[in-house]
Tab-separated table of C-alpha atoms in Angstrom:
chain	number	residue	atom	x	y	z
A	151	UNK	CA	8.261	-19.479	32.828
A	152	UNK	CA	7.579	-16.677	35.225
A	153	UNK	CA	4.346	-15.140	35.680
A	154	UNK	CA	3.726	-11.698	36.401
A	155	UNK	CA	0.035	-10.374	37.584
A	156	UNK	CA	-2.590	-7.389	38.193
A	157	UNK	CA	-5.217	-7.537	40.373
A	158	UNK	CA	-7.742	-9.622	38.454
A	159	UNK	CA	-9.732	-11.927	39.670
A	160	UNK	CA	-10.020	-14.948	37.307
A	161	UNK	CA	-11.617	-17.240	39.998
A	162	UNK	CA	-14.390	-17.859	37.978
A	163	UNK	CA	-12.570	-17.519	34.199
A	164	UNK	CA	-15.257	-17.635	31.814
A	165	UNK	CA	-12.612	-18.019	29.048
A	166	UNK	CA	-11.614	-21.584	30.033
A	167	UNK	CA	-13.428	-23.394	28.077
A	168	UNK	CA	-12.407	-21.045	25.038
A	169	UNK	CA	-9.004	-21.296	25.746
A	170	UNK	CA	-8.739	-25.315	25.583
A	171	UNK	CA	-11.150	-25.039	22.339
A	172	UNK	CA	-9.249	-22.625	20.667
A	173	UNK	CA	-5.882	-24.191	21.168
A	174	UNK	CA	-3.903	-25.969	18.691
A	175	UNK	CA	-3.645	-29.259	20.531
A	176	UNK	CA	-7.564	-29.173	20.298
A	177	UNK	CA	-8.061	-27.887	16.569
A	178	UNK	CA	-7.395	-30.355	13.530
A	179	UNK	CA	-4.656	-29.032	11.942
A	180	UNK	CA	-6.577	-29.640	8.505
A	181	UNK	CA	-9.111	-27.411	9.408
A	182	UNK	CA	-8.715	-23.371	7.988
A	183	UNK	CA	-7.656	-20.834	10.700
A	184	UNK	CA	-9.041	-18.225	10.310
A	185	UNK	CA	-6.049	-16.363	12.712
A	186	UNK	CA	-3.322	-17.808	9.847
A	187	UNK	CA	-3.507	-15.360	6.863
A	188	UNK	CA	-4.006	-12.669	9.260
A	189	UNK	CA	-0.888	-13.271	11.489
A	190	UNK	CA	1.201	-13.889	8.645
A	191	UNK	CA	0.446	-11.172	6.861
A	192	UNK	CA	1.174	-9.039	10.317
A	193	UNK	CA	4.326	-10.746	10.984
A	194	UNK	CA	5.712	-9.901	7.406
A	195	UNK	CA	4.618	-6.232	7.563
A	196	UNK	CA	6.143	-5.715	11.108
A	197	UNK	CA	9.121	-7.496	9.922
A	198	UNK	CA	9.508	-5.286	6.659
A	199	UNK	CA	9.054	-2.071	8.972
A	200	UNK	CA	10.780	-3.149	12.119
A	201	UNK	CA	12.575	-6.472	11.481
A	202	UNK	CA	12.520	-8.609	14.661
A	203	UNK	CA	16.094	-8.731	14.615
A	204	UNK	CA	16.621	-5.798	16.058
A	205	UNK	CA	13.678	-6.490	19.226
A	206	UNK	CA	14.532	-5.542	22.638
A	207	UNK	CA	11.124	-7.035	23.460
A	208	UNK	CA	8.536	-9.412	21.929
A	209	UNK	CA	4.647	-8.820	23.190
A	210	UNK	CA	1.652	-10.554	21.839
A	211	UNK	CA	-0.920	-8.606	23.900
A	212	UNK	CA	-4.542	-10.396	24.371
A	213	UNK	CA	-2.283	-13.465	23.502
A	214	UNK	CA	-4.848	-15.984	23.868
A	215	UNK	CA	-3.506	-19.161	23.381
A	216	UNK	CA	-0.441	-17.137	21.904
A	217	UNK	CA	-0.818	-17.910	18.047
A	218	UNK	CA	1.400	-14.820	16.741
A	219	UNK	CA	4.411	-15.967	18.995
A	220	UNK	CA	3.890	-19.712	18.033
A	221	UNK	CA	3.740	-18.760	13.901
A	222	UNK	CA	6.854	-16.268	14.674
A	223	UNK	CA	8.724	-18.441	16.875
A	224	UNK	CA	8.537	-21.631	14.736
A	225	UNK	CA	9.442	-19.836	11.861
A	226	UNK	CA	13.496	-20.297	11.053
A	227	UNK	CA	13.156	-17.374	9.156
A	228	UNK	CA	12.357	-15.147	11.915
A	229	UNK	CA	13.042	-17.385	15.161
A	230	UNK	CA	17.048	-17.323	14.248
A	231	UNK	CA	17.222	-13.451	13.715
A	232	UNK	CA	15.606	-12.463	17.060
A	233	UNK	CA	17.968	-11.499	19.312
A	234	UNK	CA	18.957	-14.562	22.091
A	235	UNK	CA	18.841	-11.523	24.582
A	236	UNK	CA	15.333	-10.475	23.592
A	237	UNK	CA	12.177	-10.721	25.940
A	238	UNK	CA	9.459	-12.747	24.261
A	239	UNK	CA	5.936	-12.377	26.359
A	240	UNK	CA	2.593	-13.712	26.041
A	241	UNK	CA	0.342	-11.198	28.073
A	242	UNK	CA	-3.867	-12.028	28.711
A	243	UNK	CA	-6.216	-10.895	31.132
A	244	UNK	CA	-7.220	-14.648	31.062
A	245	UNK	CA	-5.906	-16.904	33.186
A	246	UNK	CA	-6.861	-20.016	31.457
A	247	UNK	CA	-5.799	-18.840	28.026
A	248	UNK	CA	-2.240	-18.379	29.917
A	249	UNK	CA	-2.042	-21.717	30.937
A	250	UNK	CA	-2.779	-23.032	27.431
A	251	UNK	CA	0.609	-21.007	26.565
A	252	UNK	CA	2.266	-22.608	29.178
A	253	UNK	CA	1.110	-25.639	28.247
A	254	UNK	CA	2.507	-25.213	24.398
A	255	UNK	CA	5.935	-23.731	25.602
A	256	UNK	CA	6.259	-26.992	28.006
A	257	UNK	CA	5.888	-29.089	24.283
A	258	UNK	CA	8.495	-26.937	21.994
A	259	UNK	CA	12.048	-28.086	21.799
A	260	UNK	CA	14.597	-27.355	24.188
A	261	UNK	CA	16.374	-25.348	21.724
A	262	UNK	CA	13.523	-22.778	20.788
A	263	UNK	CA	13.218	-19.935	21.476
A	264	UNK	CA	9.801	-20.754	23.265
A	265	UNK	CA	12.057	-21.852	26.212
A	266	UNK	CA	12.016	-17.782	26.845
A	267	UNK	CA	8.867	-17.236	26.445
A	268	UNK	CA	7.174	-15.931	30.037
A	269	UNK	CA	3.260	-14.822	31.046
A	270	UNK	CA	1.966	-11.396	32.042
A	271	UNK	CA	-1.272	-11.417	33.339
A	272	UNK	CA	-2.668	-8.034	32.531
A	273	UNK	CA	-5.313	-6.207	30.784
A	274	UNK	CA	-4.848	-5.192	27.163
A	275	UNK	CA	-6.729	-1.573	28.265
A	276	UNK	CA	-4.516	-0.928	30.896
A	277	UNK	CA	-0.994	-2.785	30.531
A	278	UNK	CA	-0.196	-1.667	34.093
A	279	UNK	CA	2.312	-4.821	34.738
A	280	UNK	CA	4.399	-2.538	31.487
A	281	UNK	CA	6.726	-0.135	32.081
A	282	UNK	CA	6.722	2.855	29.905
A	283	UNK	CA	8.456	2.559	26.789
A	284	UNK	CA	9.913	-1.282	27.527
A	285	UNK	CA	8.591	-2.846	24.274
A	286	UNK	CA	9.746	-2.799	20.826
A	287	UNK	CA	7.173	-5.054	19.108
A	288	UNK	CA	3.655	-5.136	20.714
A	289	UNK	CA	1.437	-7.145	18.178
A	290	UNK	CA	-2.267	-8.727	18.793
A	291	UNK	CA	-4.701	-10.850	17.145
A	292	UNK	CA	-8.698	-10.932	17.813
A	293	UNK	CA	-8.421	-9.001	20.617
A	294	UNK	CA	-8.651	-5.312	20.443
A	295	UNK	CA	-12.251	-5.254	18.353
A	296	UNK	CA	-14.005	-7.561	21.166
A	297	UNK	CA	-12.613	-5.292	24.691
A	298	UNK	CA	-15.048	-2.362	26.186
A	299	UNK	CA	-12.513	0.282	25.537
A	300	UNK	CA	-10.180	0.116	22.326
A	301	UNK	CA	-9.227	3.150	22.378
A	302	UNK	CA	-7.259	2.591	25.937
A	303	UNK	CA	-5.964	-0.101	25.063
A	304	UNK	CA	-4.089	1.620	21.960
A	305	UNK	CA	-3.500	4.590	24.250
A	306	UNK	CA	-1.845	2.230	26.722
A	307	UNK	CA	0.362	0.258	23.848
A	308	UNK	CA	1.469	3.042	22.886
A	309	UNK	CA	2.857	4.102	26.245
A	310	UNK	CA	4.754	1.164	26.650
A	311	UNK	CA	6.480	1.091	23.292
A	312	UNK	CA	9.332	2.249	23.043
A	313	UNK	CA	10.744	5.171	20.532
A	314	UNK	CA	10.191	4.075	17.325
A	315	UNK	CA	8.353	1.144	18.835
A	316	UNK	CA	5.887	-0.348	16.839
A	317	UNK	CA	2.080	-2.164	17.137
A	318	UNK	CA	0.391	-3.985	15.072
A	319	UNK	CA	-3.368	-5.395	15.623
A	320	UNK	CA	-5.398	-7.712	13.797
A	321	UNK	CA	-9.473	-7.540	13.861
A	322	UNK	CA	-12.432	-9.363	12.576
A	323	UNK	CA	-14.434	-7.490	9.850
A	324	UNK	CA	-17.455	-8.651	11.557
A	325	UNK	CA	-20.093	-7.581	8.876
A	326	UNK	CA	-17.920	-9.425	6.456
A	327	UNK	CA	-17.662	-12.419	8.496
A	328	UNK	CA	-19.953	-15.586	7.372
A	329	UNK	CA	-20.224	-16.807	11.067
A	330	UNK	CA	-20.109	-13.656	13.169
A	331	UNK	CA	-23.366	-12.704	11.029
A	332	UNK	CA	-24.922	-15.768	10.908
A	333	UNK	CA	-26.024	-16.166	15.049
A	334	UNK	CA	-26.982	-12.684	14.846
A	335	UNK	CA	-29.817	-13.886	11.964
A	336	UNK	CA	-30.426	-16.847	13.950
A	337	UNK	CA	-30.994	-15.347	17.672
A	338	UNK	CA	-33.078	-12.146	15.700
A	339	UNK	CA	-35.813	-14.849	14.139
A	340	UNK	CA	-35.846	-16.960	16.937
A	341	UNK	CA	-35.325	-14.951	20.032
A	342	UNK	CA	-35.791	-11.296	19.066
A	343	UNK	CA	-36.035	-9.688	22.973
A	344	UNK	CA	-32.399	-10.981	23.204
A	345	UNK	CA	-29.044	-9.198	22.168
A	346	UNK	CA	-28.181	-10.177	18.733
A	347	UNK	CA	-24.935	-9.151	17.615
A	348	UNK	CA	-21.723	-10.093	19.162
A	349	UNK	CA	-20.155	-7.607	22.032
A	350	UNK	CA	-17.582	-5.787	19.025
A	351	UNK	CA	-16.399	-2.299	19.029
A	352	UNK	CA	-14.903	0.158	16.376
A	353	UNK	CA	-12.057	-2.318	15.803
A	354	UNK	CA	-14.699	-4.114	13.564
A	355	UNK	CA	-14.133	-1.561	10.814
A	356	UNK	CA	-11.066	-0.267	9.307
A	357	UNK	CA	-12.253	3.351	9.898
A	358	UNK	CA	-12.153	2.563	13.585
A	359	UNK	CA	-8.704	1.226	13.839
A	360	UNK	CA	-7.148	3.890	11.629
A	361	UNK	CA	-8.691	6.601	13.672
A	362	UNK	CA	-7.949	4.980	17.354
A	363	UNK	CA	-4.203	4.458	16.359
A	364	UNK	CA	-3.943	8.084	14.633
A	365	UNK	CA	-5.714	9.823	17.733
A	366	UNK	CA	-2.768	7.928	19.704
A	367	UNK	CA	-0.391	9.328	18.246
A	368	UNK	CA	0.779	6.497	16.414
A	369	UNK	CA	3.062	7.730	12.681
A	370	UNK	CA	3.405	5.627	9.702
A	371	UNK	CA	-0.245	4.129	10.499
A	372	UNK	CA	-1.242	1.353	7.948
A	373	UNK	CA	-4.279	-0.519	7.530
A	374	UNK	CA	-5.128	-2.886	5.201
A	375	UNK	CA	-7.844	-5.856	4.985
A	376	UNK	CA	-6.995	-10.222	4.440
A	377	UNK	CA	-8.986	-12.545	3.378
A	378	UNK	CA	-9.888	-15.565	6.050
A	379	UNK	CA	-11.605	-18.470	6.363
A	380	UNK	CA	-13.214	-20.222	9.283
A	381	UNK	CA	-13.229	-24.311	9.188
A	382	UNK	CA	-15.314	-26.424	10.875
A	383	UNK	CA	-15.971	-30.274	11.121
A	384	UNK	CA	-19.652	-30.642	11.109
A	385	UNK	CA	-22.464	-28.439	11.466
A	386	UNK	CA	-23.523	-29.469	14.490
A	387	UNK	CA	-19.965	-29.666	16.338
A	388	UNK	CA	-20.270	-25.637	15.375
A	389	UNK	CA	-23.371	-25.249	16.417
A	390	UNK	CA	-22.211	-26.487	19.852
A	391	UNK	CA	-19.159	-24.347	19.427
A	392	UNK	CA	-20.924	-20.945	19.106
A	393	UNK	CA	-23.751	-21.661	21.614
A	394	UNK	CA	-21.738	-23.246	24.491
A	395	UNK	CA	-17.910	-22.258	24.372
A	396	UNK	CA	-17.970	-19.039	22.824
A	397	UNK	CA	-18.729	-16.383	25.814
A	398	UNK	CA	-19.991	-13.452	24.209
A	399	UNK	CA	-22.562	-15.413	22.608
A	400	UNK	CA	-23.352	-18.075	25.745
A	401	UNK	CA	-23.879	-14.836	27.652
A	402	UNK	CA	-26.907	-14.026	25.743
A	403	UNK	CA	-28.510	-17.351	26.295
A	404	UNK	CA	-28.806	-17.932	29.590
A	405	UNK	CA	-32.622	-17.261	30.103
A	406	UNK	CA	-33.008	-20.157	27.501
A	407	UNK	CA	-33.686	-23.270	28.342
A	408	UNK	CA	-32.256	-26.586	26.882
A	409	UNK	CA	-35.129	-26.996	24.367
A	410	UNK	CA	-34.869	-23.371	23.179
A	411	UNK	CA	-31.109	-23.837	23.002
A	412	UNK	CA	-31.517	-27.208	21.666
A	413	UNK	CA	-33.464	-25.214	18.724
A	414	UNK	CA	-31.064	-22.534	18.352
A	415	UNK	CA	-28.577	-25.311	17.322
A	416	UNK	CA	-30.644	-27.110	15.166
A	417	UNK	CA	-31.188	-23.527	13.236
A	418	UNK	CA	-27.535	-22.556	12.953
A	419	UNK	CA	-27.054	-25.756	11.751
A	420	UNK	CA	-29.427	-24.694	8.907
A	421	UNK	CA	-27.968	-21.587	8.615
A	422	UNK	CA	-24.127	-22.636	8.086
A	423	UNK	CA	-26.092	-25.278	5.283
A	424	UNK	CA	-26.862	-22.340	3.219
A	425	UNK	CA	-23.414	-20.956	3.090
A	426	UNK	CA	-22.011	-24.672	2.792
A	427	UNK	CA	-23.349	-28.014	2.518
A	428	UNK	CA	-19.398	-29.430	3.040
A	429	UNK	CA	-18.619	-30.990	6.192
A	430	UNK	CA	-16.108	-30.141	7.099
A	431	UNK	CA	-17.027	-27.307	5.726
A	432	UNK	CA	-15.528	-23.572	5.330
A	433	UNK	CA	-17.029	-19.935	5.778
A	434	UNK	CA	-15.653	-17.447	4.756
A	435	UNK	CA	-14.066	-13.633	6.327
A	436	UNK	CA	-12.355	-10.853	6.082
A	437	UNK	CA	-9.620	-9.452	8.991
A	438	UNK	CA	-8.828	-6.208	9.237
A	439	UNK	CA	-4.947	-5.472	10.066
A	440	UNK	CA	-3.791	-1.727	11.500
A	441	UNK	CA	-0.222	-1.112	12.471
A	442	UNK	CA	1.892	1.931	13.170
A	443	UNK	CA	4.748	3.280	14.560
A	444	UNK	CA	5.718	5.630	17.998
């Protein structure tokens, strides 16, 4: 798999950690993803509108750990009717999330369509490493609500699709989201001089996306809400999870010391009890999906 690049510098990639959490080789299968519903309602709506069969070019954009193109490519369904001359691309500004999709495509069958699968490092606000109108399906999960600047990075998707090209985003509806809200209660009782919400953006409301994508320039814009669900093993494996893995929250903690932070677990802990006393356990979200046309 080839791997194209910008000029980032991902020396110091504070989304390792992340990326080998959030992986599928790391995450019991049992457990509810809350990426699933949302994906697979995106795939089927792109599908209806544009049907991957007739793709010049495949993009999950802010890939991650490249969950759209593993649902889509181990889908017969879909996998058989994309063309065998079609580019299929996982792009991230992250480094270490890349080599998580490596390390997936390096697991798939000869035979699948993973085996064409390549890496674009890039950022989702800029897509510089894209030609103008080169892609034909640009979709992304959990990525556009948490950058600085959504509204480049729909500007810039749209200048790489091609006519007729289409995009297709999926966001966290963070005020409807059990455990995006629930840190935020904990860190404001506990810890009120720090930040207390999680680095989001207009993407976290469906007004936001519809607007971003119309102001774009984007026709036959759609957007439409799913409901999600978050599992976790124990309380205190989440805890953990939130307070040491997950960057836009560990960011915020780092005048704490191991006491404090030790206490901050121990009272999310609490705080996922009142939504749940299951372990595992499930909370409960909503995603917010916007897609639309060149």
């Amino acid at each position: 798999m080839g791997e194209s690049s910008t000029n980032h510098d991902n020396s110091n990639d504070t989304w390792r950690g992340l990326a080998q959490a959030a992986s599928y080789q790391n995450r019991p299968t049992t457990l509810a993803d809350p990426r699933l519903p949302a994906i697979a309602s995106l795939i089927s709506n792109v599908n209806e509108t544009s049907p991957f069969s007739t793709a010049s070019t495949i993009l999950e954009s802010g890939s991650g750990t490249a969950p759209i193109l593993d649902t889509l490519l181990s889908d017969p369904k879909h996998a058989y009717n994309i063309p065998h001359d079609c580019r299929i691309v996982a792009s991230d500004y992250s480094r270490a999330m890349l080599d998580q999709v490596k390390k997936t495509k390096g697991q798939k069958p000869q035979d699948s369509a993973w085996t064409r699968a390549e890496t674009v490092l890039d950022d989702a606000q800029s897509m510089e490493n894209f030609a103008d109108g080169s892609i034909t399906h640009a979709l992304s999960s959990y990525t556009f609500f948490l950058v600085p600047d959504p509204t480049a990075a729909v500007k810039a998707h749209h200048r790489i699709l091609a006519p007729n090209g289409i995009l297709a985003t999926a966001s966290l509806y963070t005020k409807k989201v059990e455990w995006a809200t629930l840190t935020g209660r904990v860190l404001a009782r506990l810890h009120p001089e720090l930040p207390t919400t999680v680095s989001v953006n207009a993407h976290a409301t469906p007004e936001g996306v519809e607007k971003d994508f119309r102001e774009a320039h984007f026709r036959d814009v759609r957007v439409w809400q799913v409901d999600v669900e978050m599992g976790f093993e124990s309380r205190e494996k989440w805890a953990r999870f939130c307070t040491e893995l997950l960057p836009n929250v560990r960011e915020r903690l780092t005048g704490l010391d191991e006491a404090q932070k030790k206490t901050l677990r121990e009272a999310i802990q609490e705080e996922v009890k009142e939504i749940t006393q299951d372990e595992p356990g499930i909370m409960k979200g909503v995603a917010i999906i916007g897609m639309g046309r060149k």
